PDB file of C-alpha atoms in Angstrom:
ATOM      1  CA  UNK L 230      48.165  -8.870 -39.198  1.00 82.00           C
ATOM      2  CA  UNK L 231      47.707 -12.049 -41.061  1.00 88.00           C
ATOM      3  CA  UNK L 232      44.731 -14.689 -40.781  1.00 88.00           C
ATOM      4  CA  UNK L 233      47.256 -17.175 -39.077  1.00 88.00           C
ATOM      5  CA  UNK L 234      48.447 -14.005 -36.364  1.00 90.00           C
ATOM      6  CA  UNK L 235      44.729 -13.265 -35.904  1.00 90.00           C
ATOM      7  CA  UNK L 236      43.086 -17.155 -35.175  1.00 89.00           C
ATOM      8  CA  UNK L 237      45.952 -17.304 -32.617  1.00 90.00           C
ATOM      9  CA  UNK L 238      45.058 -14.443 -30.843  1.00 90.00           C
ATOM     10  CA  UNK L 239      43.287 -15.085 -27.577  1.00 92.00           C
ATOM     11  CA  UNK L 240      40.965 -12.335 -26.836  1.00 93.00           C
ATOM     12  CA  UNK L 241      39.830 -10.909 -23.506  1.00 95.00           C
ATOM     13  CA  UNK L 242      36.749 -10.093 -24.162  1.00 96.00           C
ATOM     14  CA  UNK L 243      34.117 -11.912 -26.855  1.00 96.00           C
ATOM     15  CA  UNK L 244      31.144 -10.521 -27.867  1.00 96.00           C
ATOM     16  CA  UNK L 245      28.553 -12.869 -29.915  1.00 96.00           C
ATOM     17  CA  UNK L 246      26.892 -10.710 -31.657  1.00 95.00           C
ATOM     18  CA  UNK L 247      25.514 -13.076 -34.228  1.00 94.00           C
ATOM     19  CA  UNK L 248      21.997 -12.631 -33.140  1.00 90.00           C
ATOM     20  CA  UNK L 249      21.072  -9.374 -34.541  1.00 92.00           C
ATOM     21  CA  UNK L 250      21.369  -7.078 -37.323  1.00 92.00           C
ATOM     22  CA  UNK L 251      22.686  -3.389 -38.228  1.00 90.00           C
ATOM     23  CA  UNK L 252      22.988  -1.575 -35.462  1.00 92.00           C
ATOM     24  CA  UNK L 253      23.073  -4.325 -33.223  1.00 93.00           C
ATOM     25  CA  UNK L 254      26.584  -5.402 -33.660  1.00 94.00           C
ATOM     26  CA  UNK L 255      28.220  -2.066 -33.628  1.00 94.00           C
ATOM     27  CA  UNK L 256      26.088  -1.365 -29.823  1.00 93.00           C
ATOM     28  CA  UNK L 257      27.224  -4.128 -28.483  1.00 94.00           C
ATOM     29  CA  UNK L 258      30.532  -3.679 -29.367  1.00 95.00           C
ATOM     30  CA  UNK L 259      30.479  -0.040 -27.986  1.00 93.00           C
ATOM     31  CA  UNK L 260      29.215  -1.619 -24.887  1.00 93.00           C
ATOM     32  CA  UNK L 261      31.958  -4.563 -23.998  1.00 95.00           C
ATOM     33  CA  UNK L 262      34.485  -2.060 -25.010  1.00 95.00           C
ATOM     34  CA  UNK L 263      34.166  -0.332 -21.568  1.00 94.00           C
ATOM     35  CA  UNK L 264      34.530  -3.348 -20.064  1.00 96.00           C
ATOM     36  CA  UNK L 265      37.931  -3.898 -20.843  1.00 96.00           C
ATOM     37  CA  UNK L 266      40.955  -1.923 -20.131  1.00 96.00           C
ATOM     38  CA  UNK L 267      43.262  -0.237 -22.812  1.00 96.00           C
ATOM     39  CA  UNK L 268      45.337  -2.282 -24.501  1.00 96.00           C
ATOM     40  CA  UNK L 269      42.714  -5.463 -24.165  1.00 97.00           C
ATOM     41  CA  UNK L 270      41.960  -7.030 -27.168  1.00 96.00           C
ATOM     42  CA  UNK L 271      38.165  -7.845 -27.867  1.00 97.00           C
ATOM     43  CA  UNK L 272      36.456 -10.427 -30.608  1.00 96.00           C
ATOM     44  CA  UNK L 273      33.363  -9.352 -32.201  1.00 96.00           C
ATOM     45  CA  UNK L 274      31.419 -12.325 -33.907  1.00 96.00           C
ATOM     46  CA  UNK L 275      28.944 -11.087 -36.506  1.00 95.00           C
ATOM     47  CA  UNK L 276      27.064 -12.762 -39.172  1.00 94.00           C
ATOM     48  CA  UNK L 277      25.762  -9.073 -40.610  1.00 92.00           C
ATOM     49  CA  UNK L 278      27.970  -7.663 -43.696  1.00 90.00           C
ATOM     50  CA  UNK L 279      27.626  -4.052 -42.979  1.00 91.00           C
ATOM     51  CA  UNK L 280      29.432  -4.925 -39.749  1.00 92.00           C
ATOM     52  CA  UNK L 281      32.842  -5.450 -41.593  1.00 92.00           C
ATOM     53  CA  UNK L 282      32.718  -1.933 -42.229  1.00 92.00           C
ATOM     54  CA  UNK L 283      31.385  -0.070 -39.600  1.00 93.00           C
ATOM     55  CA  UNK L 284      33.602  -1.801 -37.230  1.00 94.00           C
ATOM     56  CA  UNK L 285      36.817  -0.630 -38.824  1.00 94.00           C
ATOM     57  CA  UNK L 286      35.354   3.170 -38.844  1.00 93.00           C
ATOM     58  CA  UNK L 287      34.145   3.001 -35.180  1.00 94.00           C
ATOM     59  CA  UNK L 288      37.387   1.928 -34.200  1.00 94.00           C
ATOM     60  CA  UNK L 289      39.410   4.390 -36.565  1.00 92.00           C
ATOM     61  CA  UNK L 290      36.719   7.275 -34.929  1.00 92.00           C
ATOM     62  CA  UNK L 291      37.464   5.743 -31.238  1.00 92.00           C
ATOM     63  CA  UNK L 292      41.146   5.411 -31.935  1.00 94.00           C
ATOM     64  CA  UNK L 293      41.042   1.676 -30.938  1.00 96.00           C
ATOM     65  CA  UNK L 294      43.193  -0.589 -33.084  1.00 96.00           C
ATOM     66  CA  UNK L 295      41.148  -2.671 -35.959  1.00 96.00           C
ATOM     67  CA  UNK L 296      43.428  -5.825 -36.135  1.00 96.00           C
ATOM     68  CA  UNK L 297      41.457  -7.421 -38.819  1.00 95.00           C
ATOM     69  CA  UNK L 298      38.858  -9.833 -39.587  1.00 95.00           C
ATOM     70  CA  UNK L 299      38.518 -13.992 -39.774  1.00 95.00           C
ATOM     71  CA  UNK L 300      35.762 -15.033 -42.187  1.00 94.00           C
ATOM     72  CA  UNK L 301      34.193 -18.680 -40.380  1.00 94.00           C
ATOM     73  CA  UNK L 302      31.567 -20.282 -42.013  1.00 94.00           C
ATOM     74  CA  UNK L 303      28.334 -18.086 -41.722  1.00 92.00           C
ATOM     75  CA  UNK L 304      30.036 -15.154 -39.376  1.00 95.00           C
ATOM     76  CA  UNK L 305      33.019 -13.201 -38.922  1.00 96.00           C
ATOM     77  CA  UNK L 306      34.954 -12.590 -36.368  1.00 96.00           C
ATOM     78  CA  UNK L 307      36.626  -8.675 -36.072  1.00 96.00           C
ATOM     79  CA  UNK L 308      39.321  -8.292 -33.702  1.00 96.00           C
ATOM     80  CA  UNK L 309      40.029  -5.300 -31.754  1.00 96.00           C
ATOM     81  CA  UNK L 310      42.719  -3.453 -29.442  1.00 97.00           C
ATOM     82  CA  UNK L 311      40.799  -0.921 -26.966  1.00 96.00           C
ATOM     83  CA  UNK L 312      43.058   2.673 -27.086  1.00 94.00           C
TER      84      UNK L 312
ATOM     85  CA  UNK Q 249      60.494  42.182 -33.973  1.00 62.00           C
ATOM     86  CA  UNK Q 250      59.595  40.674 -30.913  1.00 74.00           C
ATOM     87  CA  UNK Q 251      56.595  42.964 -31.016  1.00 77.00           C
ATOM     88  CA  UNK Q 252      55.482  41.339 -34.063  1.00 87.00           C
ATOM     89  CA  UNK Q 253      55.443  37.992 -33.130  1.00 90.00           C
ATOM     90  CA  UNK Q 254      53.204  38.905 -30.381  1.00 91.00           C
ATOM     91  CA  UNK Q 255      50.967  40.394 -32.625  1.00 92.00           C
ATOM     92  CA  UNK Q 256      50.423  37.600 -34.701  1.00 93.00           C
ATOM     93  CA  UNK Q 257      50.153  34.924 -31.913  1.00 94.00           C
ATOM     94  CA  UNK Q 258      47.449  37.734 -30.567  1.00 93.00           C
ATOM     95  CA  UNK Q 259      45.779  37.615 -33.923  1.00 93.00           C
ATOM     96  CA  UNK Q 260      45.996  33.769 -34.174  1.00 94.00           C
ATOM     97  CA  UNK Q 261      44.482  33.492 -30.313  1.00 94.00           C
ATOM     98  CA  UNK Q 262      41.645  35.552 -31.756  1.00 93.00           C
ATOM     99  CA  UNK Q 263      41.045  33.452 -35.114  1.00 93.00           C
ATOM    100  CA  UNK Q 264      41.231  30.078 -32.826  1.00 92.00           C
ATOM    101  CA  UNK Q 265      38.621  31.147 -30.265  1.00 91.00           C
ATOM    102  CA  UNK Q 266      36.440  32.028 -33.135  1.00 89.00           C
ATOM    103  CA  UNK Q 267      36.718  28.747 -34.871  1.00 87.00           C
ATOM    104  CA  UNK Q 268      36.060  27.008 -31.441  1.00 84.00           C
ATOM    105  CA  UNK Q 269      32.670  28.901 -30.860  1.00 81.00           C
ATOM    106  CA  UNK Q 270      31.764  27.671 -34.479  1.00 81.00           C
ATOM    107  CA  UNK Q 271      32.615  24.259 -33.945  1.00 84.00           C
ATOM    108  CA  UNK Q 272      30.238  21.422 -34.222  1.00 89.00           C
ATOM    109  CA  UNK Q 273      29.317  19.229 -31.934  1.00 91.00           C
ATOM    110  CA  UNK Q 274      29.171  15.363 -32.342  1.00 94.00           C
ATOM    111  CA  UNK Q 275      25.819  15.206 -32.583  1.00 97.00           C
ATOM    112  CA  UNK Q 276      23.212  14.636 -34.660  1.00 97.00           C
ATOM    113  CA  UNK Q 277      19.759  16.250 -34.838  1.00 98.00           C
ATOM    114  CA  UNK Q 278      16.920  14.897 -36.775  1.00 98.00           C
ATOM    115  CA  UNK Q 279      13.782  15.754 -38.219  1.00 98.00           C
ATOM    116  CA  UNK Q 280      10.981  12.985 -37.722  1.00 98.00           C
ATOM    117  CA  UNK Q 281       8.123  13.920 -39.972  1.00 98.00           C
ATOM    118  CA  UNK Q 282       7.085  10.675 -41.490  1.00 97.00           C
ATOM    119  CA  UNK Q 283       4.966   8.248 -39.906  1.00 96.00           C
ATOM    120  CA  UNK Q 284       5.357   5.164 -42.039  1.00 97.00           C
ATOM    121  CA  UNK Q 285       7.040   2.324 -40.601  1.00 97.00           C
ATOM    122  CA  UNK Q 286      10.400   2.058 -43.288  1.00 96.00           C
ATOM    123  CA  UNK Q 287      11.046   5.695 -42.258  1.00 98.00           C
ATOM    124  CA  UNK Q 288      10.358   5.331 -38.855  1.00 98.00           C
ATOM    125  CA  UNK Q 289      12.653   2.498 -38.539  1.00 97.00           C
ATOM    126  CA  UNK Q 290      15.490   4.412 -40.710  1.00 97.00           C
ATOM    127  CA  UNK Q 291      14.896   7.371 -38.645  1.00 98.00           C
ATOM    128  CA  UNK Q 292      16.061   4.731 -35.353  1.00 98.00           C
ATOM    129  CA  UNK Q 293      18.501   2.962 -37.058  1.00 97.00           C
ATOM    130  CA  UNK Q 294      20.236   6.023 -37.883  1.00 97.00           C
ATOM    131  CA  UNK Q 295      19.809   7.041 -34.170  1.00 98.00           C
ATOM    132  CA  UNK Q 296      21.051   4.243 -32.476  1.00 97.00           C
ATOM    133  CA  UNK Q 297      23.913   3.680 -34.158  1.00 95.00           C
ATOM    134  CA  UNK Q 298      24.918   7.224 -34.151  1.00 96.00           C
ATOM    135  CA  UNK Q 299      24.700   6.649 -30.023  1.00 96.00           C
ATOM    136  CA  UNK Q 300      27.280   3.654 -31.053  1.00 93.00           C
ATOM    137  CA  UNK Q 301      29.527   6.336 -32.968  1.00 93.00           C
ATOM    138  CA  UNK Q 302      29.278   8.050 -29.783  1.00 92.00           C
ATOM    139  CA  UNK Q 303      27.080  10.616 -30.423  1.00 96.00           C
ATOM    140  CA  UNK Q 304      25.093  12.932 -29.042  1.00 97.00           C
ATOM    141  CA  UNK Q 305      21.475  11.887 -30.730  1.00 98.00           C
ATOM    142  CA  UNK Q 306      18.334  14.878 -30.815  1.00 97.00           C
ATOM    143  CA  UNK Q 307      15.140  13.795 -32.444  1.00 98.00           C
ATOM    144  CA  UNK Q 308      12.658  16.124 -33.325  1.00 97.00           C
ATOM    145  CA  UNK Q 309       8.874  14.481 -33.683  1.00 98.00           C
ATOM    146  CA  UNK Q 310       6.677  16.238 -35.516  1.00 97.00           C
ATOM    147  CA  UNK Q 311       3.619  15.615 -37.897  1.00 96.00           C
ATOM    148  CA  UNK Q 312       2.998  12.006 -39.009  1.00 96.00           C
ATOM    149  CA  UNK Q 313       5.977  10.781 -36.812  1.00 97.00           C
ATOM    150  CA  UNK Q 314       4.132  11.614 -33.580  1.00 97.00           C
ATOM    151  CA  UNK Q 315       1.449   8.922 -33.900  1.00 96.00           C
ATOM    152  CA  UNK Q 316       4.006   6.297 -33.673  1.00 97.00           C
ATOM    153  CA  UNK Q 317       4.732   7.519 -30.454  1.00 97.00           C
ATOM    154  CA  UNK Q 318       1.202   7.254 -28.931  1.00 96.00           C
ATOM    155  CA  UNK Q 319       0.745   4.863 -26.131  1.00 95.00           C
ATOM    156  CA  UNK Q 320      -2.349   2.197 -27.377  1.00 91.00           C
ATOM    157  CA  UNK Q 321      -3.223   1.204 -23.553  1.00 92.00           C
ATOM    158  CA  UNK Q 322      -3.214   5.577 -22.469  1.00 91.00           C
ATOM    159  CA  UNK Q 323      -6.954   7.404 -23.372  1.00 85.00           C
ATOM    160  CA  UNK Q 324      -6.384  11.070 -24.091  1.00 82.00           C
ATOM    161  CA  UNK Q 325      -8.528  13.297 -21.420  1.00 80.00           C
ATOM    162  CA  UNK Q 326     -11.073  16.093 -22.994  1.00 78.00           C
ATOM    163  CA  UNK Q 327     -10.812  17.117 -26.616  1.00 78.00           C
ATOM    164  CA  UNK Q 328     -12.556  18.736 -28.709  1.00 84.00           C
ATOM    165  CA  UNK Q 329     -14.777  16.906 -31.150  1.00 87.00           C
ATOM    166  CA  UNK Q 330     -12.736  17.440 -34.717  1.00 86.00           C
ATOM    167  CA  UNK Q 331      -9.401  16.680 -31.973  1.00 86.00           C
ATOM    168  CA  UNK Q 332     -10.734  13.629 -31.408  1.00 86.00           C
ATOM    169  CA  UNK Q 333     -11.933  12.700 -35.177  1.00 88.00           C
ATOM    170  CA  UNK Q 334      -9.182  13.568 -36.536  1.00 86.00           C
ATOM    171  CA  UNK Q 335      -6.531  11.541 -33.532  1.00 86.00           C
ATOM    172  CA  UNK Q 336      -8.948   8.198 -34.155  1.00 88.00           C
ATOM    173  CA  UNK Q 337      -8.409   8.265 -37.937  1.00 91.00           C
ATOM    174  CA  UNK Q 338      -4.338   8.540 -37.108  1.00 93.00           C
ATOM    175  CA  UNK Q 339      -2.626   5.317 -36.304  1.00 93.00           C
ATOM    176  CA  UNK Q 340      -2.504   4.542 -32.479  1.00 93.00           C
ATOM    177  CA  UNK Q 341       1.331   3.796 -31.722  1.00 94.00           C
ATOM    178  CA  UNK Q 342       4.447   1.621 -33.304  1.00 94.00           C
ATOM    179  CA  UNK Q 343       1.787  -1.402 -33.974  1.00 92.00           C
ATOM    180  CA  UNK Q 344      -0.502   0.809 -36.315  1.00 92.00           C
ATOM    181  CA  UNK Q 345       1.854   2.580 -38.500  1.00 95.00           C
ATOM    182  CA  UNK Q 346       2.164   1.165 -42.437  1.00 94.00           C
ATOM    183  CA  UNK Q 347       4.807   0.628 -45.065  1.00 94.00           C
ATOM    184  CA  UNK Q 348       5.095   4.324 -47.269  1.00 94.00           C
ATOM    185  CA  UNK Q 349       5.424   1.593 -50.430  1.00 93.00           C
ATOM    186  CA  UNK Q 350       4.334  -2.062 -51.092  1.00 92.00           C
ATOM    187  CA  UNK Q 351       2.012  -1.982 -47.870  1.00 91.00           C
ATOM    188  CA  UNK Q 352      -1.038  -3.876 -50.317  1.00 91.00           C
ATOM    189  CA  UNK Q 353      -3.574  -3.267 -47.436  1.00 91.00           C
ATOM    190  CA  UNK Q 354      -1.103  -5.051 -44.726  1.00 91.00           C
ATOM    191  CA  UNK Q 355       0.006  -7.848 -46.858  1.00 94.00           C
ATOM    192  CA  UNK Q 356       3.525  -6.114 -47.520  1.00 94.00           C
ATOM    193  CA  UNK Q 357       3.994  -5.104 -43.945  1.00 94.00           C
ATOM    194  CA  UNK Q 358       3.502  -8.531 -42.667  1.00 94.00           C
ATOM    195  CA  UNK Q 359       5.533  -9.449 -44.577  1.00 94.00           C
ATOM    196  CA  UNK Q 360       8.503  -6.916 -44.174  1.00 94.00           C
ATOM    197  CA  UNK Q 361       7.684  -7.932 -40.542  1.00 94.00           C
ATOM    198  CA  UNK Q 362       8.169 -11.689 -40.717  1.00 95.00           C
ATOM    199  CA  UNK Q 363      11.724 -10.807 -42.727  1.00 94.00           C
ATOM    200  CA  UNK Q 364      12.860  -8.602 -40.315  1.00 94.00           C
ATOM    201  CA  UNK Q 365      12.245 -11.348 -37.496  1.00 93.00           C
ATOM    202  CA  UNK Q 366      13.480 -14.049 -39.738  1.00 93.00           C
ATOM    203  CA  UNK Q 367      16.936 -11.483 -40.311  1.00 92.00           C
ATOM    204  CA  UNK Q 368      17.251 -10.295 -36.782  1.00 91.00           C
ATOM    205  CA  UNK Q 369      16.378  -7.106 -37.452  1.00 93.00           C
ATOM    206  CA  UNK Q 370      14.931  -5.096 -34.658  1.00 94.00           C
ATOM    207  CA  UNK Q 371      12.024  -4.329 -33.998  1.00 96.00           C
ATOM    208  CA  UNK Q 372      10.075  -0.224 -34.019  1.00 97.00           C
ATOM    209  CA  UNK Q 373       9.513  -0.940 -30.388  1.00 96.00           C
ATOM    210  CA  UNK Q 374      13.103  -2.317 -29.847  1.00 96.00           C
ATOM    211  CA  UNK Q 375      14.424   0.194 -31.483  1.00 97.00           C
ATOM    212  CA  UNK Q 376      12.404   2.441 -29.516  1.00 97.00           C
ATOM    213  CA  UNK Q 377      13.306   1.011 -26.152  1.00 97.00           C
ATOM    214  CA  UNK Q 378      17.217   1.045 -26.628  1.00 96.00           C
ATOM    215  CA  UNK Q 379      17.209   4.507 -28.171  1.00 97.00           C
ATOM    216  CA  UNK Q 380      15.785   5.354 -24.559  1.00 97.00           C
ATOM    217  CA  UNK Q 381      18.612   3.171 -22.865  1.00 96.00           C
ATOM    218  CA  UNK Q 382      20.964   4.889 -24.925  1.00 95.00           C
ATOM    219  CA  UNK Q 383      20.060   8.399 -24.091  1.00 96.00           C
ATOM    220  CA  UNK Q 384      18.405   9.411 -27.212  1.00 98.00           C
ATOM    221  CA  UNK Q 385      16.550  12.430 -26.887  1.00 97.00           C
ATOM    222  CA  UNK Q 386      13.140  12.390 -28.160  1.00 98.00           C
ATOM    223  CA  UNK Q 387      11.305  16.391 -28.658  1.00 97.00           C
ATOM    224  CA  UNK Q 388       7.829  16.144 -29.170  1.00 97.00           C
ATOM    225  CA  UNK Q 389       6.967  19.325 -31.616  1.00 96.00           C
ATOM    226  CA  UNK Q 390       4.117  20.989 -29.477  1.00 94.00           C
ATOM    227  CA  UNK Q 391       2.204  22.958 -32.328  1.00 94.00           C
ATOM    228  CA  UNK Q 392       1.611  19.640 -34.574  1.00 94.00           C
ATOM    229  CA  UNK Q 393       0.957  17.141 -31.865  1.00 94.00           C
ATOM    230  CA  UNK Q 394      -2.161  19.234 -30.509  1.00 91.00           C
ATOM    231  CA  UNK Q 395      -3.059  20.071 -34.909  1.00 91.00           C
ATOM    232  CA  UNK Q 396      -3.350  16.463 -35.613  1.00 91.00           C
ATOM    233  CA  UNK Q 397      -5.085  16.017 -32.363  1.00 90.00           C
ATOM    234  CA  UNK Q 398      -3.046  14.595 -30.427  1.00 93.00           C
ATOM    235  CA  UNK Q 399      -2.443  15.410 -26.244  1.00 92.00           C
ATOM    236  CA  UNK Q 400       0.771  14.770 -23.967  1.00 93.00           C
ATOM    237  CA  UNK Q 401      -1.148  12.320 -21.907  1.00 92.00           C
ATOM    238  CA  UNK Q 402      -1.201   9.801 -24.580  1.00 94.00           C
ATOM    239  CA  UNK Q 403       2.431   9.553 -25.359  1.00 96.00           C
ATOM    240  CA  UNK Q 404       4.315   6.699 -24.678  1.00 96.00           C
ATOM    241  CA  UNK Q 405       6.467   6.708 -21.308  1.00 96.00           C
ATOM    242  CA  UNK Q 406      10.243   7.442 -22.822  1.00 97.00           C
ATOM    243  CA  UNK Q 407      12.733   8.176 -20.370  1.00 96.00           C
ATOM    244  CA  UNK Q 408      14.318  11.627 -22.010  1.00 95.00           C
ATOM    245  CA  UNK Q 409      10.968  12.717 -23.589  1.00 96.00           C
ATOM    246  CA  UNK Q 410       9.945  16.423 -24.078  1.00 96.00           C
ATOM    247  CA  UNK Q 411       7.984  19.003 -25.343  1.00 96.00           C
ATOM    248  CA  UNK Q 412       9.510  22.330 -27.742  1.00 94.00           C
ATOM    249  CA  UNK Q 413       8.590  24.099 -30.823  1.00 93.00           C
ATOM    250  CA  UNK Q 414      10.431  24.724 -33.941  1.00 93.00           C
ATOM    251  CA  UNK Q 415      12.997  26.645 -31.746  1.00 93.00           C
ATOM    252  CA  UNK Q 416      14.666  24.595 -29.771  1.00 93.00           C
ATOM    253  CA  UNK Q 417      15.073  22.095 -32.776  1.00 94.00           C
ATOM    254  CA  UNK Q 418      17.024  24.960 -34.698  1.00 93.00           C
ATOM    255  CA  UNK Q 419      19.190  25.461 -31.486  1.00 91.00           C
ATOM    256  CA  UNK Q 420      19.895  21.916 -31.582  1.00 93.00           C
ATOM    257  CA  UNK Q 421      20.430  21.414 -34.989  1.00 94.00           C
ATOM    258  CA  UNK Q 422      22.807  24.659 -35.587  1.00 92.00           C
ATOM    259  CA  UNK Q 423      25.435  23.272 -33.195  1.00 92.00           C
ATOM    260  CA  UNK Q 424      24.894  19.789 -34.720  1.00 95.00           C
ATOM    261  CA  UNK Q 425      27.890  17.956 -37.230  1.00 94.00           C
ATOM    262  CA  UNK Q 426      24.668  15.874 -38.415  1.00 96.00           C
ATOM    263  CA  UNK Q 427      21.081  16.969 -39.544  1.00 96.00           C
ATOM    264  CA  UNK Q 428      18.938  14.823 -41.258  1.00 97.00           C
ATOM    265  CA  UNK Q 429      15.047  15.292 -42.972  1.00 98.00           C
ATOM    266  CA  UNK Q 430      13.114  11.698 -42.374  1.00 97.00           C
TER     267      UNK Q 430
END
């Protein structure tokens, strides 16, 4: 999906995660998951690095879709589709 | 012919139902021996966010690790006198433990303590208190808590908290995907 595709995208759920570090991001990600229903897309904003990659592998695990990420100044955000 | 093909789908029936009793299970089982706080906080890292990966998370406590998880406000009952040396001289809980490098008589852990505010990195205690949220199981090894002096009575209250020997970790840990040595 490109960067343009993904700003567009209006998300269901968003989770500011911004406010902690490694695991942090990745638990609260595994917890608004469940509140959404399959096929819901969910924005994860993150300002730790290491979340850029275990996102994409919890998703690939959890057979959720990993759209792709948008870099903003200071964070990220990672967009999802739940399985 | 016909005969044949059943054989082999037999045979293959067989070789699939012995693959499934040797399967691992997402989980991961863990060795806490260390009792300095870098390790300890590794050892918690690793466990929470394997709960995140959606697995099935098994610590094992034993040796230096089990002081961390004494409770500074509980007072052991009756010991014996060497007991009760040797559990004063071991740190009393997450607030005592020290850095296994670059501690320079608390200087470095301060430190590493004011960074990991400052970078939003959880706390021991945290760490400690969503691993219980998250259903970590926490085994207390029996045989080394009461060696280093140690009693049940002055544990910290954890929701899935229990008592086994070196048994039950090797149960866990054979049907485990993950087993780690901290």
């Amino acid at each position: 999906m490109s960067q343009e595709e993904l700003v567009a995208i209006q998300a269901d759920k968003v989770v500011d995660a911004r406010g902690t570090a490694c695991p942090g991001p990745l638990l609260a990600a595994k917890k608004a998951i469940a509140e959404i229903t399959s096929g819901q897309v969910m924005e994860v904003l993150s300002a730790d690095e290491g979340t850029k990659k275990d996102i994409p592998k919890w998703a690939t695990k959890k057979n959720h879709e990993y759209m792709g990420t948008v870099e903003e100044s200071g964070f990220f955000k990672i967009y999802l589709r739940k399985a | 012919m016909e005969l044949v093909a059943e054989e082999k789908i037999l045979e293959l029936e067989r070789r699939i139902k012995q693959l499934e009793a040797t399967k691992k299970k997402d989980q991961l089982s863990m060795v806490v021996f260390s009792g300095e706080l870098d390790k300890l906080l590794a050892a918690m890292i690793i466990a929470t966010g394997a709960t995140a990966m959606d697995m099935e998370v098994k610590l094992f406590f034993t040796f230096w690790a089990i002081s961390a998880l004494r409770d500074k406000e509980k007072r052991a009952k009756k010991k014996e006198l060497t007991s009760k040396m040797f559990g004063a001289m071991l740190p009393k809980g997450t607030s005592d433990v020290k850095l296994s490098k670059m501690n320079m008589a608390g200087a470095g852990l301060s430190m590493l303590k004011s960074l990991m505010k400052k970078k939003n990195v959880a706390s021991l205690d945290d760490l400690l208190k969503t691993a219980g949220e998250l259903g970590v199981e926490i085994n207390i090894c029996e045989m080394s808590m009461d060696l280093m002096g140690l009693s049940k009575d002055e544990m910290i209250d954890y929701p899935d908290l229990n008592y086994c020997g070196v048994g039950t970790y090797l149960a866990d840990a054979e049907e485990s995907a993950i087993q780690l040595f901290i």
